[in-house]
CSV table of C-alpha atoms and ligand atoms in Angstrom, one decimal:
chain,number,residue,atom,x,y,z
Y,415,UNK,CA,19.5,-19.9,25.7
Y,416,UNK,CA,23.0,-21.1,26.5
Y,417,UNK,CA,23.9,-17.2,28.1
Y,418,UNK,CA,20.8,-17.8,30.1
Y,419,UNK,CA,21.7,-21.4,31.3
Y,420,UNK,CA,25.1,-19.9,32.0
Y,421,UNK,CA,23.7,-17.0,34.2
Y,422,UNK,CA,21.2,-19.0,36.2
Y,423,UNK,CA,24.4,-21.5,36.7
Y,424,UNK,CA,26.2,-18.7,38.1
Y,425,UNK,CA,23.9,-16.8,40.2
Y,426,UNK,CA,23.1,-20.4,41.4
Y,427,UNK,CA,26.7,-20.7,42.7
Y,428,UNK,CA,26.8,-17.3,43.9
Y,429,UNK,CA,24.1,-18.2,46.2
Y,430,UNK,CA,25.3,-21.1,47.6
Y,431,UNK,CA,28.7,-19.7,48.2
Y,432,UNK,CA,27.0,-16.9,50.1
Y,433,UNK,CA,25.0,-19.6,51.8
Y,434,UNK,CA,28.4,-21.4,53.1
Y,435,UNK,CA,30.4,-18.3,54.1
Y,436,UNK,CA,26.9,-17.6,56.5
Y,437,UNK,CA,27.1,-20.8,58.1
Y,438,UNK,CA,30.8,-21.7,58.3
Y,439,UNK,CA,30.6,-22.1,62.3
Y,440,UNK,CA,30.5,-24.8,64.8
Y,441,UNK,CA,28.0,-27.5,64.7
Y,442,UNK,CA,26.4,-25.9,68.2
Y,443,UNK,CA,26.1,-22.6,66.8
Y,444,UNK,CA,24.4,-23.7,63.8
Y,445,UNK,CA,21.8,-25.7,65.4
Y,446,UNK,CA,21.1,-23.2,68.4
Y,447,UNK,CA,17.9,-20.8,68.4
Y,448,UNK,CA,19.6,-17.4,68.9
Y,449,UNK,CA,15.6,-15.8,69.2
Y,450,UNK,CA,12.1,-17.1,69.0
Y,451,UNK,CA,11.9,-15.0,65.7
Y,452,UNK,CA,14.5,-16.6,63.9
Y,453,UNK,CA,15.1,-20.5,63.1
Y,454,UNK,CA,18.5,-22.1,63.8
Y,455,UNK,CA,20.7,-21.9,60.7
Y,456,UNK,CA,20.7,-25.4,59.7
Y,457,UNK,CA,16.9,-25.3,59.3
Y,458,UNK,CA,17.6,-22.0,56.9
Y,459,UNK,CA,20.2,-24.4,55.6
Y,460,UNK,CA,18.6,-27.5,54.8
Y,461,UNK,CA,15.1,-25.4,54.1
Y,462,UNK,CA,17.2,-23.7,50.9
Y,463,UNK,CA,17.9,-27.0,49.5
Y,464,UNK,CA,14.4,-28.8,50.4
Y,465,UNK,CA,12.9,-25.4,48.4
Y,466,UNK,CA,15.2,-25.7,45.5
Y,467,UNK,CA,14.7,-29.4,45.1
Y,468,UNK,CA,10.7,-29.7,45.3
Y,469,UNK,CA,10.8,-26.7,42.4
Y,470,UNK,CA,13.8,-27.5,40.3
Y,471,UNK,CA,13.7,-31.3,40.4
Y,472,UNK,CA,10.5,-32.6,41.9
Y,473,UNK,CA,7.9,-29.4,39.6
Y,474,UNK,CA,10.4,-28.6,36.8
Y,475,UNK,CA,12.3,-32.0,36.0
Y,476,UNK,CA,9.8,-34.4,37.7
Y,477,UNK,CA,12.9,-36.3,39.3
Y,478,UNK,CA,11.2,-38.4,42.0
Y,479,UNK,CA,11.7,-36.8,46.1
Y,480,UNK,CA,15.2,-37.7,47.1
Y,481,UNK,CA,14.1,-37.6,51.0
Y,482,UNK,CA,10.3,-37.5,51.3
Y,483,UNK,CA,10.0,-38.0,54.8
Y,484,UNK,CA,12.2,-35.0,55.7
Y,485,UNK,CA,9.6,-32.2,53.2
Y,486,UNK,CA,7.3,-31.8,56.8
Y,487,UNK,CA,10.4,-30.9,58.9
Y,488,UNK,CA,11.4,-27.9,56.5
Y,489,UNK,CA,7.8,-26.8,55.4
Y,490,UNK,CA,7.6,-23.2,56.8
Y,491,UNK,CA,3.8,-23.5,57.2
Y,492,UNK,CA,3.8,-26.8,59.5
Y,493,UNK,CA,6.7,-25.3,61.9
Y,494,UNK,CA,6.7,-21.3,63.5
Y,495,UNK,CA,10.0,-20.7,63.6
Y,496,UNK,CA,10.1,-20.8,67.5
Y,497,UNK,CA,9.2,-25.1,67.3
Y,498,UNK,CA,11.7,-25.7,64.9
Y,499,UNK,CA,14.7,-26.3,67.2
Y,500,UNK,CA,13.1,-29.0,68.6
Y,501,UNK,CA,12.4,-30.8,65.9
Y,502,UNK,CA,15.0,-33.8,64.6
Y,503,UNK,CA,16.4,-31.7,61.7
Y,504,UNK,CA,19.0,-32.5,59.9
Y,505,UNK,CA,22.5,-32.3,61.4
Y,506,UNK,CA,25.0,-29.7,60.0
Y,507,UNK,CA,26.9,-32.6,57.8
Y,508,UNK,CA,24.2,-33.9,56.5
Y,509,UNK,CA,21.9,-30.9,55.9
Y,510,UNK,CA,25.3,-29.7,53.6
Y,511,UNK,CA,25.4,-32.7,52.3
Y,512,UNK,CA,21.5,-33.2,51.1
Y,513,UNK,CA,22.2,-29.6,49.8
Y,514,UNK,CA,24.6,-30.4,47.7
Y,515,UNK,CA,23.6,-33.2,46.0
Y,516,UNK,CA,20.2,-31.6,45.5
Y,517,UNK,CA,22.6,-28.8,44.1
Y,518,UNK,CA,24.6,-31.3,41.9
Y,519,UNK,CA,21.1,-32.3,40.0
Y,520,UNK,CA,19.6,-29.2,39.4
Y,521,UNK,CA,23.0,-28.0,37.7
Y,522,UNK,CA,22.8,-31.5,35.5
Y,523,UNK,CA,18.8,-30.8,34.6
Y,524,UNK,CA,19.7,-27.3,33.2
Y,525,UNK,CA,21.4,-28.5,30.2
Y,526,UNK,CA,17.1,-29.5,29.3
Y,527,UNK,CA,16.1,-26.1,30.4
Y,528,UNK,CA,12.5,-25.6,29.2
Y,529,UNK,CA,11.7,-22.2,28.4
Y,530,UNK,CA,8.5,-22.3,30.8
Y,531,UNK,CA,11.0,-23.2,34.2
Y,532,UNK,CA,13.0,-20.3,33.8
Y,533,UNK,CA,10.5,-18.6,36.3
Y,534,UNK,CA,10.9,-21.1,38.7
Y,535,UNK,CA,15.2,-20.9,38.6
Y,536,UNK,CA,15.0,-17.2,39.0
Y,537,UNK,CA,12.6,-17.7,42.2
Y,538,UNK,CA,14.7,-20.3,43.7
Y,539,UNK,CA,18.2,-18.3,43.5
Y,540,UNK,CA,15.8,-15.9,44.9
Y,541,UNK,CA,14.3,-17.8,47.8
Y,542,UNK,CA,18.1,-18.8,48.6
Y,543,UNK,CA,19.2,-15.0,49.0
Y,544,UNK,CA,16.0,-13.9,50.4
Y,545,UNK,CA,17.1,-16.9,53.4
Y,546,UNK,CA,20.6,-15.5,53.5
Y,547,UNK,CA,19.8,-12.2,54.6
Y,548,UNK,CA,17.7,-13.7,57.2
Y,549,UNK,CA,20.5,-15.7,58.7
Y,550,UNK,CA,22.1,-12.1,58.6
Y,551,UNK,CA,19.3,-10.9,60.5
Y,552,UNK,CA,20.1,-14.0,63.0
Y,553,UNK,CA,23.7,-13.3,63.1
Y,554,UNK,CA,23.0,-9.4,64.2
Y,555,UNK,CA,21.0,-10.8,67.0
Y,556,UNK,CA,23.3,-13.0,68.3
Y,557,UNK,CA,26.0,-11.8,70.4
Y,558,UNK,CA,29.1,-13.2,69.4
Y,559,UNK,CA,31.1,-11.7,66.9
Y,560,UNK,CA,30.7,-13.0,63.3
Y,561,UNK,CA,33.3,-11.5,60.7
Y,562,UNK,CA,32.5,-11.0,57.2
Y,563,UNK,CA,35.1,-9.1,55.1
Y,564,UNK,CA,34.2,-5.8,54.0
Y,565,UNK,CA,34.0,-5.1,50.3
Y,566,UNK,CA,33.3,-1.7,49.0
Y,567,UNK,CA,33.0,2.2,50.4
Y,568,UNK,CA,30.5,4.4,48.9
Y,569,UNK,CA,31.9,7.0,46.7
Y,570,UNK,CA,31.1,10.0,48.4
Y,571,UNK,CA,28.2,12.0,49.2
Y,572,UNK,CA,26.9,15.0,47.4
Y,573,UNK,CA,24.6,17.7,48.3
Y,574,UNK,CA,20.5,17.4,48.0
Y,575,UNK,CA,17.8,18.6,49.0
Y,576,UNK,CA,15.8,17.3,52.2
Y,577,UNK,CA,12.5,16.6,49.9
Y,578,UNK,CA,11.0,16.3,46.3
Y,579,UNK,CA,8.2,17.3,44.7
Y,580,UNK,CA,5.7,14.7,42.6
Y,581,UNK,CA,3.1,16.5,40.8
Y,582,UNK,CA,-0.3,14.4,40.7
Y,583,UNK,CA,-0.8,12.0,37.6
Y,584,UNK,CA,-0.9,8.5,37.0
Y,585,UNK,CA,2.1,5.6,36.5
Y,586,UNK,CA,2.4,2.0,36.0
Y,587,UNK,CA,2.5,0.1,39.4
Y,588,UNK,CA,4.0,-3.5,39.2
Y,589,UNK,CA,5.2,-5.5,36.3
Y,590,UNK,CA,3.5,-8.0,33.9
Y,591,UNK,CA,6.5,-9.0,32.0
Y,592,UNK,CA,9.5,-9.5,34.2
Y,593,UNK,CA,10.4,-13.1,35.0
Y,594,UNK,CA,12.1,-12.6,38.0
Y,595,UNK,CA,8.7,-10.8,39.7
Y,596,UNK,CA,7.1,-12.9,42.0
Y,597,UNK,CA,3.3,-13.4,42.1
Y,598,UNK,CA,3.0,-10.5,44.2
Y,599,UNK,CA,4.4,-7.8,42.4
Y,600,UNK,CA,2.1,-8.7,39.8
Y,601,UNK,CA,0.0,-7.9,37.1
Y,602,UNK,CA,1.1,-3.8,35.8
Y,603,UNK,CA,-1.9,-1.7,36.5
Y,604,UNK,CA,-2.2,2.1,36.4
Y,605,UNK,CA,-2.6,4.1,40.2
Y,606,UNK,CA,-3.4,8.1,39.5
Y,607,UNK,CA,-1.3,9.2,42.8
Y,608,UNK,CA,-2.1,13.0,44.2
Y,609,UNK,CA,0.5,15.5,44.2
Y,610,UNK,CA,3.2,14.9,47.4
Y,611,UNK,CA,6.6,15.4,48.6
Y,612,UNK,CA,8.8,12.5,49.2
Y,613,UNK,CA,12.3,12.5,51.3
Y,614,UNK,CA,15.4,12.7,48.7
Y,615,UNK,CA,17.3,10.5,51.2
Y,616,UNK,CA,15.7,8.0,54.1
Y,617,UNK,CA,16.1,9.2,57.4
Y,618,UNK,CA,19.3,9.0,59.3
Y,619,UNK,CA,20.2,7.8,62.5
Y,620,UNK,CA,21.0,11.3,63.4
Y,621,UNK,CA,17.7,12.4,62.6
Y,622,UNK,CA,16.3,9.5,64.5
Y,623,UNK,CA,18.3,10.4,67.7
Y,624,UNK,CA,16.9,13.9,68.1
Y,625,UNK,CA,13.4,12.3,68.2
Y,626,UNK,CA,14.3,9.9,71.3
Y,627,UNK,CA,16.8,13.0,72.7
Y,628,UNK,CA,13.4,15.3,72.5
Y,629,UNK,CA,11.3,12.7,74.5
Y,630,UNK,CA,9.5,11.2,71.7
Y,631,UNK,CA,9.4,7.6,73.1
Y,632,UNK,CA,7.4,9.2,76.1
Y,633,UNK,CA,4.6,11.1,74.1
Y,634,UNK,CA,2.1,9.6,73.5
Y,635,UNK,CA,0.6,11.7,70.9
Y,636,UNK,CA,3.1,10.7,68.3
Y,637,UNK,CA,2.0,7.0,68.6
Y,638,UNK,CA,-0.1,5.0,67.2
Y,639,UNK,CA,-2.4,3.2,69.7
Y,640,UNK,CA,-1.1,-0.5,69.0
Y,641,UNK,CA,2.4,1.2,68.3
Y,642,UNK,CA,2.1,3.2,72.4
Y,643,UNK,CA,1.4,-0.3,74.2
Y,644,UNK,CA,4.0,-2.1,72.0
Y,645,UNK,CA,6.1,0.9,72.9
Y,646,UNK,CA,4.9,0.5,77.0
Y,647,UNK,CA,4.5,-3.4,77.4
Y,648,UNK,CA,8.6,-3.8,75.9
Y,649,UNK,CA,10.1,-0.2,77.5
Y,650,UNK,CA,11.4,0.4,74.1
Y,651,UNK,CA,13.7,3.6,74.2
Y,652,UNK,CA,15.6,3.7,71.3
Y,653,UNK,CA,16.2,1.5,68.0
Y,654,UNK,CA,17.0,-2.3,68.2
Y,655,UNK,CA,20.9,-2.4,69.3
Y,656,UNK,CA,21.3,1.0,70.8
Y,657,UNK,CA,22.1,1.7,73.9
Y,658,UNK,CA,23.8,5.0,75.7
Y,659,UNK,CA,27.1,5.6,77.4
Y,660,UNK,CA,27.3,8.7,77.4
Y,661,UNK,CA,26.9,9.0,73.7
Y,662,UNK,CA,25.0,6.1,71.4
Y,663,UNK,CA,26.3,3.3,70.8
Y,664,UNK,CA,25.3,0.1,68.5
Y,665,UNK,CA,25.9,-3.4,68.1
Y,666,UNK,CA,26.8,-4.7,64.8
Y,667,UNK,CA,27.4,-7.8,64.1
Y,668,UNK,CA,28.6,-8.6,67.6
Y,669,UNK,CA,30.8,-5.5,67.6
Y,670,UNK,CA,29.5,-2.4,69.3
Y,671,UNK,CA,30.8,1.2,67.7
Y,672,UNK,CA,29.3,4.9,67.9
Y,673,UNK,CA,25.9,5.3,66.3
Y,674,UNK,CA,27.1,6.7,62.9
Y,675,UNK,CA,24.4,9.9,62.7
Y,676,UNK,CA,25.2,10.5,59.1
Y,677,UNK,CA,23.7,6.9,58.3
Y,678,UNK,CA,20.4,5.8,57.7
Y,679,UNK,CA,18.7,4.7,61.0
Y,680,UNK,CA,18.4,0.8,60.9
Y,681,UNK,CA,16.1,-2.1,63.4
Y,682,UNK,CA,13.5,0.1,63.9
Y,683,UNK,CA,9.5,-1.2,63.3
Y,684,UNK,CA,6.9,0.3,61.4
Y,685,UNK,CA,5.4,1.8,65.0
Y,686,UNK,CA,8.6,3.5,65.6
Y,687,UNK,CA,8.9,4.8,62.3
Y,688,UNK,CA,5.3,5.9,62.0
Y,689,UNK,CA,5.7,7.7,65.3
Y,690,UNK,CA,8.7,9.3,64.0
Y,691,UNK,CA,6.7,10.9,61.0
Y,692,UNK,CA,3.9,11.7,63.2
Y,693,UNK,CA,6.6,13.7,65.4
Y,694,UNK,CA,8.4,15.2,62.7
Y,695,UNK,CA,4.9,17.2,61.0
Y,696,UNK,CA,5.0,14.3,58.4
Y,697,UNK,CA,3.9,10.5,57.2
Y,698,UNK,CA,5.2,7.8,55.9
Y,699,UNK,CA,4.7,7.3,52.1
Y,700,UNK,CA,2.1,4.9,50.8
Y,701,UNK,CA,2.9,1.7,48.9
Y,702,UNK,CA,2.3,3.6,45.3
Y,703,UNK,CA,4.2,7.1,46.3
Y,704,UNK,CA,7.4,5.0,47.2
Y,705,UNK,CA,6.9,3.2,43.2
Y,706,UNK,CA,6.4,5.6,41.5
Y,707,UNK,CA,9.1,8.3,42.9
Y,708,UNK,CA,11.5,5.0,42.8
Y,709,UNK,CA,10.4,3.3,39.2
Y,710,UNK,CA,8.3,6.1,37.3
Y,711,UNK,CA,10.0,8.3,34.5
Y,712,UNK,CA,7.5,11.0,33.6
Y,713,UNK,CA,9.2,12.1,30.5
Y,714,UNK,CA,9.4,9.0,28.7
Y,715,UNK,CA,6.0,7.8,30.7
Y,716,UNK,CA,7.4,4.4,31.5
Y,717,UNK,CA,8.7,2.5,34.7
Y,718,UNK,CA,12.0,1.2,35.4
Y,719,UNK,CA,13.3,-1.9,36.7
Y,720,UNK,CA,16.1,0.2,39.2
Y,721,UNK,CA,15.9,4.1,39.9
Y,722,UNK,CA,18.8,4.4,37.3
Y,723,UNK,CA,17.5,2.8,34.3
Y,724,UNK,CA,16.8,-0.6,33.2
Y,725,UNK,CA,20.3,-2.4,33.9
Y,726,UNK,CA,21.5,-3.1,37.1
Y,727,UNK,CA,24.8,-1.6,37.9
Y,728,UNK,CA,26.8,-2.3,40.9
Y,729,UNK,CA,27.9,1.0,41.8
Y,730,UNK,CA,24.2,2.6,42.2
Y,731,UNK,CA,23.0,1.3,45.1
Y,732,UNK,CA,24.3,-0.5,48.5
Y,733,UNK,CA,23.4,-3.9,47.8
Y,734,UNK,CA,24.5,-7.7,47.9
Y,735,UNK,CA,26.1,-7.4,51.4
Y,736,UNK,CA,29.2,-6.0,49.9
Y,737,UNK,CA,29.2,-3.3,53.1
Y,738,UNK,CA,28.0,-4.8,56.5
Y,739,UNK,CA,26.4,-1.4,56.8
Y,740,UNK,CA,24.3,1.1,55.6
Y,741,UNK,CA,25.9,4.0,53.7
Y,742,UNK,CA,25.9,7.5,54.8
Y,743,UNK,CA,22.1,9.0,53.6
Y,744,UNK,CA,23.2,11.0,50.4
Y,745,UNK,CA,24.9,8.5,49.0
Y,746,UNK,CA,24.8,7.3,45.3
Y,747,UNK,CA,24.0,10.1,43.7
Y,748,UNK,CA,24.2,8.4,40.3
Y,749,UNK,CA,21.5,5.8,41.5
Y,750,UNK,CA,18.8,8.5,41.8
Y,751,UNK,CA,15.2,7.8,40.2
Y,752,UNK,CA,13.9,10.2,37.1
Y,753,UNK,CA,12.7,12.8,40.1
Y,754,UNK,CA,15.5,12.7,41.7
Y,755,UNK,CA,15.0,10.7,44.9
Y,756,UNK,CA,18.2,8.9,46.1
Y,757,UNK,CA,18.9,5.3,48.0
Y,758,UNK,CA,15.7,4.0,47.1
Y,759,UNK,CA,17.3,0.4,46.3
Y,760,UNK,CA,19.6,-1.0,49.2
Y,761,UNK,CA,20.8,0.6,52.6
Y,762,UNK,CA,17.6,-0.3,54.4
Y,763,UNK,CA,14.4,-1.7,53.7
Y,764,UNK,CA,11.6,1.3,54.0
Y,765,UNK,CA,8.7,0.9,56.0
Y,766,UNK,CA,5.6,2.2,53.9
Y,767,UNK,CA,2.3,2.9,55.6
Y,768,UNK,CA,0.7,0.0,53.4
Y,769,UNK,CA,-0.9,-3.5,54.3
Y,770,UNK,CA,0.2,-6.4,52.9
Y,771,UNK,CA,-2.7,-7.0,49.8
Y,772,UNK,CA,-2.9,-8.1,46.2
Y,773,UNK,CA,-2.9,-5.9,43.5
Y,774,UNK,CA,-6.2,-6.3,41.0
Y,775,UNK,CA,-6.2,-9.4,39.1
Y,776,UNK,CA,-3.4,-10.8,41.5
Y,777,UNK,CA,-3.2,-14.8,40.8
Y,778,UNK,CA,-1.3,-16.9,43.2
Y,779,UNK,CA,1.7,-18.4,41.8
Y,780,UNK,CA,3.1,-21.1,41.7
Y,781,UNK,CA,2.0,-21.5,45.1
Y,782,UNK,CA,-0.3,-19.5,47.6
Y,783,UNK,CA,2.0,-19.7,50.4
Y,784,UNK,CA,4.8,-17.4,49.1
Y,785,UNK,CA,2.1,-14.2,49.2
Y,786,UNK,CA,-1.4,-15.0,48.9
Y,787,UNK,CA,-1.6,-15.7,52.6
Y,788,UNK,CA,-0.2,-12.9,54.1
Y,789,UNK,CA,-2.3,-10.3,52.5
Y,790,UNK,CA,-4.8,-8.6,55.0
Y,791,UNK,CA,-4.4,-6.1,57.7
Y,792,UNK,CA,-1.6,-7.9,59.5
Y,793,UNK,CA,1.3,-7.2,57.2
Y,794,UNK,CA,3.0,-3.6,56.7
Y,795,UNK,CA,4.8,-3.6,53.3
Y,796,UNK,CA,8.7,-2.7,53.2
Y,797,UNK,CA,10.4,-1.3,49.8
Y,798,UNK,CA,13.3,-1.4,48.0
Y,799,UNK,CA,15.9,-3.7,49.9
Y,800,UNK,CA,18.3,-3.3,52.1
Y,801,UNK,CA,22.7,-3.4,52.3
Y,802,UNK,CA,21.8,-7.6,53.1
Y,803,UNK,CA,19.7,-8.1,50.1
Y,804,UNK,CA,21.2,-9.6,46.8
Y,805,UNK,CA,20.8,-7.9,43.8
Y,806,UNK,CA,18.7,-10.5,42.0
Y,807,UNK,CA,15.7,-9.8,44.4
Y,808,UNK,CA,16.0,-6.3,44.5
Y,809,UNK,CA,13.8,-4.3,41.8
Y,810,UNK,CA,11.7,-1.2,42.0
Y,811,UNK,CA,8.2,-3.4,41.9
Y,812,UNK,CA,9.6,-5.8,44.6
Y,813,UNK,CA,7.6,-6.5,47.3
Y,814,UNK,CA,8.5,-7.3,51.5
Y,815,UNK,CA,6.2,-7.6,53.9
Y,816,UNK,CA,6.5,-8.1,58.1
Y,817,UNK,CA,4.6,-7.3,61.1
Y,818,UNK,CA,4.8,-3.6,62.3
Y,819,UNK,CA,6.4,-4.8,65.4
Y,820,UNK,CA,9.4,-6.4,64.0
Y,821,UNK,CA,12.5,-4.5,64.1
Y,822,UNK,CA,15.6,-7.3,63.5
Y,823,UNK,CA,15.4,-7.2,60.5
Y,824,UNK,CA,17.4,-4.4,58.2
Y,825,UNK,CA,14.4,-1.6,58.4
Y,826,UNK,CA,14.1,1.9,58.0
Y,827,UNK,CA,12.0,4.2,56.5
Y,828,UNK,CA,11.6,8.1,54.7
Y,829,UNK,CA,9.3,10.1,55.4
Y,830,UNK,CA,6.3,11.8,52.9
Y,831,UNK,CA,3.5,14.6,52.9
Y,832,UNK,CA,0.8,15.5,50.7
Y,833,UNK,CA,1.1,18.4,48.5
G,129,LIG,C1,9.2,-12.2,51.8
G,129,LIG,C2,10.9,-12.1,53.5
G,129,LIG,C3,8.6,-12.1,54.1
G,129,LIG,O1,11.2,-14.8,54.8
G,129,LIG,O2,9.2,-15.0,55.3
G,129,LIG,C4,11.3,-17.1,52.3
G,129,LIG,C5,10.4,-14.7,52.1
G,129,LIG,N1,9.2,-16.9,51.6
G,129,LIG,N2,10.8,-18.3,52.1
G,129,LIG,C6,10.0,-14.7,54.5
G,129,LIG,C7,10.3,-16.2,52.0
G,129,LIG,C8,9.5,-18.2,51.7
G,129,LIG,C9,9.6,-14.1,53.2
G,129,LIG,N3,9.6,-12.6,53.2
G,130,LIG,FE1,11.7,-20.1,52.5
């Protein structure tokens, strides 16, 4: 119990320090709406702590509301994002300073950690990350520069092949026993999934550029209909950030640089990606075909928590916003699944042809408003995490979800066909 306490404690702090470092910027910055789609990063701010304290002190300690009257302004559900600069939030000093104390509580309450909260302390660091890379998301769109220090360079590339084969058969999709799993990725059931060929790595910006370079934002045929007027009604051309001078060129982080082709293409939605595969003789892979080639070990007939194994190692994937970039597809060779299919954790979220819905026996927990009411036919879901998402929510049964139009955040996809 006490290497537990000590490793919620820490991830806790790792959060917050992440948390910081994203909003260490003027007061006008952090209150201003960059985008519509994105809230101004002292509601993310404030929002973290609100979440942390209504689960960890208010459910798990029953410590009494420190600031009831403020719970409405950061409730996700009462607020689009696009309202919430107008309402009277917090101001930068005070949201860090209603965070911290918040903060300052829940580290006293864990030396009575109850075995039945742990869920709730491994969803809130969590929630905290999962609001970090959305204020990276935020940070892309705005135009200014915003410097983060760059940690880590993949090791290298090695040769593979473009696809891989999954023979036909059945595997275990989802977990029952992993405390970290949100609702969603819940309970473990069996899917038999026909034979099919997956992409060994996703597909690169390079890749990407010969489908706009060969007309394909013009053809209608590769398109699907909601995907051609989205396509029509914006004049989309290319990915989110790209634009041409001669040769492409991207913004990043308020820095703009040479499309890198060897990278995995990045900020494009679920209609682009689709029309891609359409264009390219292929699809994208379903929901269960990007599991089980990411989780599924067919010789000892079990799944695993990472493509690698059961332990999460650092060097495997390109995760926890250690590079402000993908890495080049081919990368992390060593992080492969059992079948051999590379980057399926970090580098970019993938786009899978899949709505958003519960899997059989799904129960909403501990509230219906993390998943339960975005399942339906609105929702596209998105595996296996991007270069922005933290370690502790990124797992082979995690789940993402976001409307096949959006493109800011850090989305790409690979491509699949049946056998
Ligand atoms: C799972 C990324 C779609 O940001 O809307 C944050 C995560 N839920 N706070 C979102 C979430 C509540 C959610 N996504
Ligand atoms: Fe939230």
């Amino acid at each position: 119990m006490d290497a537990l306490k000590e490793r919620l404690a820490a991830e806790l702090i790792a959060a917050r320090e992440r948390s910081d470092r994203l909003t260490r910027m003027e007061d006008a910055d952090l209150v201003a709406q960059v985008s519509p789609l994105m809230s101004p990063l002292v509601w993310d701010l404030a929002h973290i702590g609100n979440y942390e304290e209504l689960w960890l002190l208010r459910a798990a300690a029953g410590i009494e509301p420190m600031r009831p009257e403020i719970d409405t302004l950061y409730d996700a559900f009462e607020h689009p994002r696009a309202t919430r600069p107008s309402l009277p939030l917090l101001p930068p000093d005070e949201a860090r300073a209603y965070i911290a104390t918040v903060r300052d509580k829940v580290l006293d309450t864990l030396d009575a950690l109850r075995p039945e909260n742990v869920a709730l302390f491994e969803m809130v660091i969590q929630h905290e990350h999962q609001h970090d890379e959305t204020m990276l998301a935020t940070h892309q769109l705005r135009r200014a520069p915003f410097h983060l220090r760059e940690e880590d360079r993949p090791a290298g590339v090695a040769p593979w092949a473009p696809e891989t084969y999954i023979p036909a058969g059945p595997f275990t999709m989802g977990t029952s026993d992993d405390v970290a799993a949100y609702d969603n990725e819940r309970p473990a059931h069996r899917v038999d999934v026909p034979a099919y060929f997956i992409d060994t790595v996703p597909v690169s910006n390079g890749d990407y550029a010969a489908f706009v370079e060969s007309g394909g934002y013009d053809e209608e045929r590769w398109w699907h209909p909601e995907g051609w007027k989205w396509r029509q009604g914006k004049r989309i051309e290319a990915p989110a950030f790209w634009f041409k001078e001669g040769v492409w060129l991207r913004r990043r982080l308020g820095e703009v640089e040479p499309v890198p082709f060897d990278q995995p293409v990045q900020h494009v939605c679920w209609y682009e990606a689709d029309a891609y595969a359409r264009w390219a003789g292929r699809r994208l892979p379903t929901e269960a075909e990007w599991e089980k080639a990411a989780s599924w070990d067919p010789e000892r007939q079990k799944a695993h928590r990472y493509p690698w194994g059961d332990v999460y190692l650092p060097d495997r994937a390109n995760l926890g916003q250690r590079r402000l970039q993908p890495a080049p597809v081919g990368s992390y060779a060593e992080g492969a699944s059992p079948y051999g299919v590379r980057q399926l954790l970090g580098d970019v979220w993938e786009w899978t042809s899949t709505s958003f819905h519960g899997y059989p026996g799904f129960r909403a927990h501990p509230y219906r408003e993390y998943s339960e009411v975005f399942f339906g036919p609105d929702y596209k879901v998105l595996r296996g995490g991007s270069w922005a998402t933290d370690p502790t929510a990124a797992r082979t049964t995690f789940r993402n979800w976001d409307y096949p139009i959006r493109r800011q955040i850090f989305a790409g996809f690979r491509c699949a066909r049946s056998a």
